[in-house]
Every structure is written in C-alpha cells, then in structure tokens.
Amino acid sequence: MAFFPWRIAWVCMIAVSSMTAACANPPRWLGGEEEEPAVIAPGEPEFDPQMVDRLIPGLTPMDQVRGWFGEPDVRNHRRDGTSEWVYNKARLREEDPAREAMRRRARERVRAREARELKEETADLFELGRRSLHRMGDWFDRTFFYPPSPMRRRDMQRRENAWAAADQRRESERPELTDQDHADIALLADDSKPVSHYDLAIDFSRDGVVDTFRYQRNAGRDYLP
C-alpha cells in the first residue's frame, strides 16, 4: 500500500512527539531525583550510589549487584533459599563554607582572649616578683636586725593588706567565659567531618536475582579514622 504525503507527515509528527516526551521524562535511573555531590575521599570506592536506580526487581543478578556496590557488609541467608545483602557506607564530603567561616571567626576570638590572658598573667608574674623583693627585705630586717624596725614592720603589714585587697578585687573582676567562648571552644574541639551515609538493603530470590530493595541516604557529620 503506497503512502500518501499526508500519511508520511502524520507518521513524522507522531515520531517527533514520542521523542520529545521521552526526553522530557527520562527514566529515574537516567535522570536521577537528586544529583550526587562530588566525592572528596570515598571510604568505599566500589560502592556506586548512582547505580541504585538501576536495580530492577526480577532482573538484576547478584553478580551485577556485586560489581556495582562491592561486597556487602552483612549477608543474611534464609531457610527458604532467599537472601539479603546489607550495605552501610559513608563518604566524606566538602566542608560547608559557612562552617569554615564560623571556625575561622572562633579561632580569632579564642586567640584574642588568650592574648589578653597572657598579658594579664605576665603582669601577675611581674607583680609577684616585686612582692617577693619586698618580702625578702622584710625577712632580712627581721633576721639580721634586732629589734626589727617598727616602721618597716608597719609598712610591710600595710603592703600585705593592700596586696590581699588587690588580689581579691582582681579575682572578682576577672571575666568568666561567656556563652560565646564556650561555643567557640566546642566548635574548635569538634573533629567531626561532613559525610553522606548510604544504607542499602537488597532481597534476592532463590534464583539469585533482586526481589526488592530499600535505600536511604542521609547527610550529616561523623568522626572518621
């Protein structure tokens, strides 16, 4: 049967419409619901999260699963001949720039506070040395002169009273750590890293093909060796 020009045009319109719909709605494993962020230091190089969308129940065999994700962390064999593979993986991600900026500001505040404390401690050491010289003079007077000079004794007692009052005043005025100081210390002491956790559980039929699977990815922080 010969095709008339209008029939040829109709067939071409149908083909173009089908191709447009396919491009607008790619398969889930091809388009992906969420783009996987770049890996900085993969903890499990064999585990490929991009392949999760390619798992097809009833079709994907064990060998293919092993090629995509490596050896499972846990294997569960059931009495009916079915089995389950469980993957629990983590990958290191780039640090959040906002957190890096917070750590930088925290370091600046901590260094400024430590510089002030060092200055105060240096002044305390000089004051301690000055007091030691006065006390040595008082000891020398009491040891080698008899009777001791009453004037020197009165002066020394006044100085001791003044020093005790100054120490008490300085301790009461010494600034305590603020909430911001505690927050800075905690932030700088936190050695956790940004990671993505992958939890994948795959059920296999007795024929060694994927039956069902469960997958979850969570982003957070963790302590890595």
PDB file of C-alpha atoms in Angstrom:
ATOM      1  CA  MET A   1       0.000   0.000   0.000  1.00  0.00           C
ATOM      2  CA  ALA A   2       1.518   3.316  -1.047  1.00  0.00           C
ATOM      3  CA  PHE A   3       1.918   6.146   1.475  1.00  0.00           C
ATOM      4  CA  PHE A   4       0.359   9.443   0.540  1.00  0.00           C
ATOM      5  CA  PRO A   5       2.199  12.645   1.518  1.00  0.00           C
ATOM      6  CA  TRP A   6      -0.319  13.424   4.296  1.00  0.00           C
ATOM      7  CA  ARG A   7       0.225   9.979   5.783  1.00  0.00           C
ATOM      8  CA  ILE A   8       4.015  10.469   5.769  1.00  0.00           C
ATOM      9  CA  ALA A   9       3.613  13.827   7.536  1.00  0.00           C
ATOM     10  CA  TRP A  10       1.331  12.233  10.149  1.00  0.00           C
ATOM     11  CA  VAL A  11       3.891   9.476  10.912  1.00  0.00           C
ATOM     12  CA  CYS A  12       6.692  12.052  11.293  1.00  0.00           C
ATOM     13  CA  MET A  13       4.591  14.103  13.747  1.00  0.00           C
ATOM     14  CA  ILE A  14       3.955  11.020  15.886  1.00  0.00           C
ATOM     15  CA  ALA A  15       7.683  10.114  15.951  1.00  0.00           C
ATOM     16  CA  VAL A  16       8.742  13.641  16.946  1.00  0.00           C
ATOM     17  CA  SER A  17       6.126  13.769  19.719  1.00  0.00           C
ATOM     18  CA  SER A  18       7.324  10.444  21.141  1.00  0.00           C
ATOM     19  CA  MET A  19      10.961  11.560  21.172  1.00  0.00           C
ATOM     20  CA  THR A  20      10.024  14.835  22.882  1.00  0.00           C
ATOM     21  CA  ALA A  21       8.097  13.026  25.624  1.00  0.00           C
ATOM     22  CA  ALA A  22      10.981  10.606  26.201  1.00  0.00           C
ATOM     23  CA  CYS A  23      13.472  13.458  26.613  1.00  0.00           C
ATOM     24  CA  ALA A  24      11.172  15.346  28.958  1.00  0.00           C
ATOM     25  CA  ASN A  25      10.585  12.284  31.142  1.00  0.00           C
ATOM     26  CA  PRO A  26      13.817  10.242  31.287  1.00  0.00           C
ATOM     27  CA  PRO A  27      13.947   7.021  33.318  1.00  0.00           C
ATOM     28  CA  ARG A  28      14.585   7.502  37.049  1.00  0.00           C
ATOM     29  CA  TRP A  29      17.989   5.844  36.846  1.00  0.00           C
ATOM     30  CA  LEU A  30      18.951   8.089  33.929  1.00  0.00           C
ATOM     31  CA  GLY A  31      17.748  11.480  35.132  1.00  0.00           C
ATOM     32  CA  GLY A  32      18.013  10.863  38.866  1.00  0.00           C
ATOM     33  CA  GLU A  33      15.940  12.542  41.556  1.00  0.00           C
ATOM     34  CA  GLU A  34      18.955  14.209  43.144  1.00  0.00           C
ATOM     35  CA  GLU A  35      22.409  14.825  41.770  1.00  0.00           C
ATOM     36  CA  GLU A  36      25.131  13.061  43.737  1.00  0.00           C
ATOM     37  CA  PRO A  37      27.620  15.626  45.132  1.00  0.00           C
ATOM     38  CA  ALA A  38      31.297  15.293  44.301  1.00  0.00           C
ATOM     39  CA  VAL A  39      33.240  12.878  46.473  1.00  0.00           C
ATOM     40  CA  ILE A  40      36.316  14.171  48.286  1.00  0.00           C
ATOM     41  CA  ALA A  41      37.622  10.921  49.753  1.00  0.00           C
ATOM     42  CA  PRO A  42      35.412   7.886  49.146  1.00  0.00           C
ATOM     43  CA  GLY A  43      35.536   5.470  52.042  1.00  0.00           C
ATOM     44  CA  GLU A  44      34.238   2.674  49.801  1.00  0.00           C
ATOM     45  CA  PRO A  45      35.464   3.159  46.199  1.00  0.00           C
ATOM     46  CA  GLU A  46      33.461   0.149  44.927  1.00  0.00           C
ATOM     47  CA  PHE A  47      30.126   1.417  46.234  1.00  0.00           C
ATOM     48  CA  ASP A  48      28.454   3.470  43.490  1.00  0.00           C
ATOM     49  CA  PRO A  49      25.263   5.199  44.723  1.00  0.00           C
ATOM     50  CA  GLN A  50      24.383   6.187  41.166  1.00  0.00           C
ATOM     51  CA  MET A  51      23.652   2.553  40.379  1.00  0.00           C
ATOM     52  CA  VAL A  52      20.860   2.214  42.932  1.00  0.00           C
ATOM     53  CA  ASP A  53      18.333   3.465  40.376  1.00  0.00           C
ATOM     54  CA  ARG A  54      19.419   0.693  38.003  1.00  0.00           C
ATOM     55  CA  LEU A  55      18.347  -2.092  40.345  1.00  0.00           C
ATOM     56  CA  ILE A  56      15.437  -3.840  38.644  1.00  0.00           C
ATOM     57  CA  PRO A  57      13.475  -6.375  40.713  1.00  0.00           C
ATOM     58  CA  GLY A  58      13.232  -9.673  38.913  1.00  0.00           C
ATOM     59  CA  LEU A  59      16.106  -8.886  36.522  1.00  0.00           C
ATOM     60  CA  THR A  60      19.305  -7.665  38.253  1.00  0.00           C
ATOM     61  CA  PRO A  61      21.520 -10.645  39.276  1.00  0.00           C
ATOM     62  CA  MET A  62      23.833 -10.902  42.295  1.00  0.00           C
ATOM     63  CA  ASP A  63      26.989 -10.602  40.201  1.00  0.00           C
ATOM     64  CA  GLN A  64      25.796  -7.299  38.787  1.00  0.00           C
ATOM     65  CA  VAL A  65      24.985  -6.033  42.289  1.00  0.00           C
ATOM     66  CA  ARG A  66      28.471  -7.044  43.455  1.00  0.00           C
ATOM     67  CA  GLY A  67      30.009  -5.184  40.513  1.00  0.00           C
ATOM     68  CA  TRP A  68      28.106  -2.007  41.322  1.00  0.00           C
ATOM     69  CA  PHE A  69      28.383  -1.987  45.115  1.00  0.00           C
ATOM     70  CA  GLY A  70      31.154  -4.404  46.078  1.00  0.00           C
ATOM     71  CA  GLU A  71      30.846  -6.999  48.809  1.00  0.00           C
ATOM     72  CA  PRO A  72      28.021  -6.361  51.303  1.00  0.00           C
ATOM     73  CA  ASP A  73      28.676  -5.545  54.924  1.00  0.00           C
ATOM     74  CA  VAL A  74      26.100  -8.099  56.075  1.00  0.00           C
ATOM     75  CA  ARG A  75      24.733 -11.253  54.425  1.00  0.00           C
ATOM     76  CA  ASN A  76      21.547 -12.878  55.699  1.00  0.00           C
ATOM     77  CA  HIS A  77      20.630 -16.308  54.307  1.00  0.00           C
ATOM     78  CA  ARG A  78      17.085 -17.545  54.881  1.00  0.00           C
ATOM     79  CA  ARG A  79      15.775 -21.084  55.103  1.00  0.00           C
ATOM     80  CA  ASP A  80      13.575 -20.675  52.023  1.00  0.00           C
ATOM     81  CA  GLY A  81      16.647 -20.076  49.861  1.00  0.00           C
ATOM     82  CA  THR A  82      16.287 -16.306  49.644  1.00  0.00           C
ATOM     83  CA  SER A  83      18.930 -13.936  50.986  1.00  0.00           C
ATOM     84  CA  GLU A  84      19.548 -10.328  51.935  1.00  0.00           C
ATOM     85  CA  TRP A  85      22.590  -8.126  51.377  1.00  0.00           C
ATOM     86  CA  VAL A  86      23.042  -5.039  53.502  1.00  0.00           C
ATOM     87  CA  TYR A  87      25.367  -2.126  52.710  1.00  0.00           C
ATOM     88  CA  ASN A  88      26.201   0.572  55.259  1.00  0.00           C
ATOM     89  CA  LYS A  89      28.662   3.015  53.689  1.00  0.00           C
ATOM     90  CA  ALA A  90      29.873   6.561  54.256  1.00  0.00           C
ATOM     91  CA  ARG A  91      31.667   9.078  52.055  1.00  0.00           C
ATOM     92  CA  LEU A  92      33.491  12.250  53.005  1.00  0.00           C
ATOM     93  CA  ARG A  93      32.105  15.458  51.516  1.00  0.00           C
ATOM     94  CA  GLU A  94      33.325  19.020  51.143  1.00  0.00           C
ATOM     95  CA  GLU A  95      33.117  21.139  54.260  1.00  0.00           C
ATOM     96  CA  ASP A  96      30.376  23.728  54.392  1.00  0.00           C
ATOM     97  CA  PRO A  97      31.919  27.173  53.632  1.00  0.00           C
ATOM     98  CA  ALA A  98      29.679  28.752  56.293  1.00  0.00           C
ATOM     99  CA  ARG A  99      31.034  26.361  58.934  1.00  0.00           C
ATOM    100  CA  GLU A 100      34.611  27.092  57.851  1.00  0.00           C
ATOM    101  CA  ALA A 101      33.908  30.821  58.244  1.00  0.00           C
ATOM    102  CA  MET A 102      32.471  30.190  61.725  1.00  0.00           C
ATOM    103  CA  ARG A 103      35.581  28.213  62.720  1.00  0.00           C
ATOM    104  CA  ARG A 104      37.835  30.998  61.416  1.00  0.00           C
ATOM    105  CA  ARG A 105      36.000  33.635  63.456  1.00  0.00           C
ATOM    106  CA  ALA A 106      36.056  31.349  66.507  1.00  0.00           C
ATOM    107  CA  ARG A 107      39.839  30.928  66.195  1.00  0.00           C
ATOM    108  CA  GLU A 108      40.263  34.710  66.005  1.00  0.00           C
ATOM    109  CA  ARG A 109      38.183  35.242  69.139  1.00  0.00           C
ATOM    110  CA  VAL A 110      39.990  32.495  71.042  1.00  0.00           C
ATOM    111  CA  ARG A 111      43.399  33.887  70.077  1.00  0.00           C
ATOM    112  CA  ALA A 112      42.372  37.393  71.157  1.00  0.00           C
ATOM    113  CA  ARG A 113      41.134  36.064  74.503  1.00  0.00           C
ATOM    114  CA  GLU A 114      44.307  34.020  75.013  1.00  0.00           C
ATOM    115  CA  ALA A 115      46.422  37.090  74.206  1.00  0.00           C
ATOM    116  CA  ARG A 116      44.576  39.088  76.880  1.00  0.00           C
ATOM    117  CA  GLU A 117      45.022  36.269  79.391  1.00  0.00           C
ATOM    118  CA  LEU A 118      48.733  36.034  78.574  1.00  0.00           C
ATOM    119  CA  LYS A 119      49.121  39.770  79.111  1.00  0.00           C
ATOM    120  CA  GLU A 120      47.368  39.515  82.493  1.00  0.00           C
ATOM    121  CA  GLU A 121      49.473  36.517  83.517  1.00  0.00           C
ATOM    122  CA  THR A 122      52.668  38.378  82.562  1.00  0.00           C
ATOM    123  CA  ALA A 123      51.595  41.348  84.695  1.00  0.00           C
ATOM    124  CA  ASP A 124      50.841  38.948  87.568  1.00  0.00           C
ATOM    125  CA  LEU A 125      54.341  37.470  87.303  1.00  0.00           C
ATOM    126  CA  PHE A 126      55.950  40.921  87.467  1.00  0.00           C
ATOM    127  CA  GLU A 127      53.795  41.795  90.480  1.00  0.00           C
ATOM    128  CA  LEU A 128      54.770  38.533  92.159  1.00  0.00           C
ATOM    129  CA  GLY A 129      58.459  39.326  91.625  1.00  0.00           C
ATOM    130  CA  ARG A 130      58.030  42.830  93.073  1.00  0.00           C
ATOM    131  CA  ARG A 131      56.278  41.454  96.140  1.00  0.00           C
ATOM    132  CA  SER A 132      58.979  38.835  96.588  1.00  0.00           C
ATOM    133  CA  LEU A 133      61.643  41.563  96.767  1.00  0.00           C
ATOM    134  CA  HIS A 134      59.683  43.423  99.459  1.00  0.00           C
ATOM    135  CA  ARG A 135      59.177  40.245 101.442  1.00  0.00           C
ATOM    136  CA  MET A 136      62.865  39.394 101.172  1.00  0.00           C
ATOM    137  CA  GLY A 137      63.706  42.818 102.612  1.00  0.00           C
ATOM    138  CA  ASP A 138      61.290  42.212 105.464  1.00  0.00           C
ATOM    139  CA  TRP A 139      62.841  38.806 106.156  1.00  0.00           C
ATOM    140  CA  PHE A 140      66.352  40.344 106.074  1.00  0.00           C
ATOM    141  CA  ASP A 141      65.269  43.039 108.563  1.00  0.00           C
ATOM    142  CA  ARG A 142      63.723  40.512 110.970  1.00  0.00           C
ATOM    143  CA  THR A 143      66.673  38.127 110.695  1.00  0.00           C
ATOM    144  CA  PHE A 144      69.720  40.383 110.915  1.00  0.00           C
ATOM    145  CA  PHE A 145      68.425  43.369 112.882  1.00  0.00           C
ATOM    146  CA  TYR A 146      67.196  43.152 116.424  1.00  0.00           C
ATOM    147  CA  PRO A 147      64.895  44.598 117.382  1.00  0.00           C
ATOM    148  CA  PRO A 148      63.246  44.903 113.902  1.00  0.00           C
ATOM    149  CA  SER A 149      62.429  48.354 112.629  1.00  0.00           C
ATOM    150  CA  PRO A 150      58.854  49.172 113.747  1.00  0.00           C
ATOM    151  CA  MET A 151      58.398  51.467 110.775  1.00  0.00           C
ATOM    152  CA  ARG A 152      59.450  48.738 108.352  1.00  0.00           C
ATOM    153  CA  ARG A 153      57.074  46.284 110.048  1.00  0.00           C
ATOM    154  CA  ARG A 154      54.149  48.703 109.761  1.00  0.00           C
ATOM    155  CA  ASP A 155      54.955  49.419 106.120  1.00  0.00           C
ATOM    156  CA  MET A 156      55.205  45.730 105.364  1.00  0.00           C
ATOM    157  CA  GLN A 157      51.871  44.982 107.046  1.00  0.00           C
ATOM    158  CA  ARG A 158      50.166  47.761 105.089  1.00  0.00           C
ATOM    159  CA  ARG A 159      51.599  46.402 101.856  1.00  0.00           C
ATOM    160  CA  GLU A 160      50.413  42.862 102.670  1.00  0.00           C
ATOM    161  CA  ASN A 161      46.900  44.181 103.357  1.00  0.00           C
ATOM    162  CA  ALA A 162      46.911  46.184 100.144  1.00  0.00           C
ATOM    163  CA  TRP A 163      48.128  43.166  98.145  1.00  0.00           C
ATOM    164  CA  ALA A 164      45.416  40.923  99.609  1.00  0.00           C
ATOM    165  CA  ALA A 165      42.734  43.502  98.753  1.00  0.00           C
ATOM    166  CA  ALA A 166      44.127  43.909  95.228  1.00  0.00           C
ATOM    167  CA  ASP A 167      44.155  40.125  94.691  1.00  0.00           C
ATOM    168  CA  GLN A 168      40.583  39.817  95.895  1.00  0.00           C
ATOM    169  CA  ARG A 169      39.449  42.677  93.674  1.00  0.00           C
ATOM    170  CA  ARG A 170      41.266  41.269  90.649  1.00  0.00           C
ATOM    171  CA  GLU A 171      39.706  37.823  91.152  1.00  0.00           C
ATOM    172  CA  SER A 172      36.221  39.309  91.453  1.00  0.00           C
ATOM    173  CA  GLU A 173      36.735  41.384  88.291  1.00  0.00           C
ATOM    174  CA  ARG A 174      38.313  38.578  86.275  1.00  0.00           C
ATOM    175  CA  PRO A 175      35.950  37.934  83.316  1.00  0.00           C
ATOM    176  CA  GLU A 176      34.405  34.482  83.142  1.00  0.00           C
ATOM    177  CA  LEU A 177      33.933  32.525  79.936  1.00  0.00           C
ATOM    178  CA  THR A 178      30.847  33.711  78.096  1.00  0.00           C
ATOM    179  CA  ASP A 179      28.388  31.551  76.157  1.00  0.00           C
ATOM    180  CA  GLN A 180      30.196  32.639  73.006  1.00  0.00           C
ATOM    181  CA  ASP A 181      33.528  31.495  74.466  1.00  0.00           C
ATOM    182  CA  HIS A 182      32.082  28.078  75.311  1.00  0.00           C
ATOM    183  CA  ALA A 183      30.559  27.808  71.843  1.00  0.00           C
ATOM    184  CA  ASP A 184      33.900  28.701  70.205  1.00  0.00           C
ATOM    185  CA  ILE A 185      35.762  26.112  72.276  1.00  0.00           C
ATOM    186  CA  ALA A 186      33.209  23.413  71.450  1.00  0.00           C
ATOM    187  CA  LEU A 187      33.286  24.268  67.735  1.00  0.00           C
ATOM    188  CA  LEU A 188      37.088  24.150  67.527  1.00  0.00           C
ATOM    189  CA  ALA A 189      37.188  20.891  69.518  1.00  0.00           C
ATOM    190  CA  ASP A 190      34.722  19.205  67.149  1.00  0.00           C
ATOM    191  CA  ASP A 191      36.735  16.941  64.833  1.00  0.00           C
ATOM    192  CA  SER A 192      33.719  15.518  63.007  1.00  0.00           C
ATOM    193  CA  LYS A 193      33.643  15.566  59.197  1.00  0.00           C
ATOM    194  CA  PRO A 194      30.780  16.103  56.751  1.00  0.00           C
ATOM    195  CA  VAL A 195      29.747  12.719  55.358  1.00  0.00           C
ATOM    196  CA  SER A 196      26.959  11.059  53.440  1.00  0.00           C
ATOM    197  CA  HIS A 197      25.660   7.776  54.862  1.00  0.00           C
ATOM    198  CA  TYR A 198      24.267   5.175  52.476  1.00  0.00           C
ATOM    199  CA  ASP A 199      22.013   2.376  53.738  1.00  0.00           C
ATOM    200  CA  LEU A 200      21.041  -0.164  51.101  1.00  0.00           C
ATOM    201  CA  ALA A 201      19.287  -3.489  51.785  1.00  0.00           C
ATOM    202  CA  ILE A 202      18.641  -5.852  48.856  1.00  0.00           C
ATOM    203  CA  ASP A 203      16.487  -9.003  48.970  1.00  0.00           C
ATOM    204  CA  PHE A 204      17.362 -11.752  46.483  1.00  0.00           C
ATOM    205  CA  SER A 205      15.105 -14.525  45.303  1.00  0.00           C
ATOM    206  CA  ARG A 206      16.168 -18.171  45.307  1.00  0.00           C
ATOM    207  CA  ASP A 207      17.364 -17.668  41.725  1.00  0.00           C
ATOM    208  CA  GLY A 208      19.864 -15.009  42.861  1.00  0.00           C
ATOM    209  CA  VAL A 209      18.035 -12.059  41.326  1.00  0.00           C
ATOM    210  CA  VAL A 210      16.930  -8.844  43.032  1.00  0.00           C
ATOM    211  CA  ASP A 211      13.477  -9.245  44.554  1.00  0.00           C
ATOM    212  CA  THR A 212      13.091  -5.968  46.484  1.00  0.00           C
ATOM    213  CA  PHE A 213      15.428  -3.314  47.837  1.00  0.00           C
ATOM    214  CA  ARG A 214      15.375  -0.455  50.346  1.00  0.00           C
ATOM    215  CA  TYR A 215      17.665   2.550  50.049  1.00  0.00           C
ATOM    216  CA  GLN A 216      18.237   5.639  52.165  1.00  0.00           C
ATOM    217  CA  ARG A 217      20.868   8.369  52.068  1.00  0.00           C
ATOM    218  CA  ASN A 218      21.462  10.789  54.944  1.00  0.00           C
ATOM    219  CA  ALA A 219      23.850  13.705  55.070  1.00  0.00           C
ATOM    220  CA  GLY A 220      25.402  14.635  58.394  1.00  0.00           C
ATOM    221  CA  ARG A 221      28.622  14.701  60.387  1.00  0.00           C
ATOM    222  CA  ASP A 222      30.648  11.827  61.768  1.00  0.00           C
ATOM    223  CA  TYR A 223      34.075  11.029  63.206  1.00  0.00           C
ATOM    224  CA  LEU A 224      36.224   9.239  60.639  1.00  0.00           C
ATOM    225  CA  PRO A 225      39.525   7.468  61.404  1.00  0.00           C
TER     226      PRO A 225
END
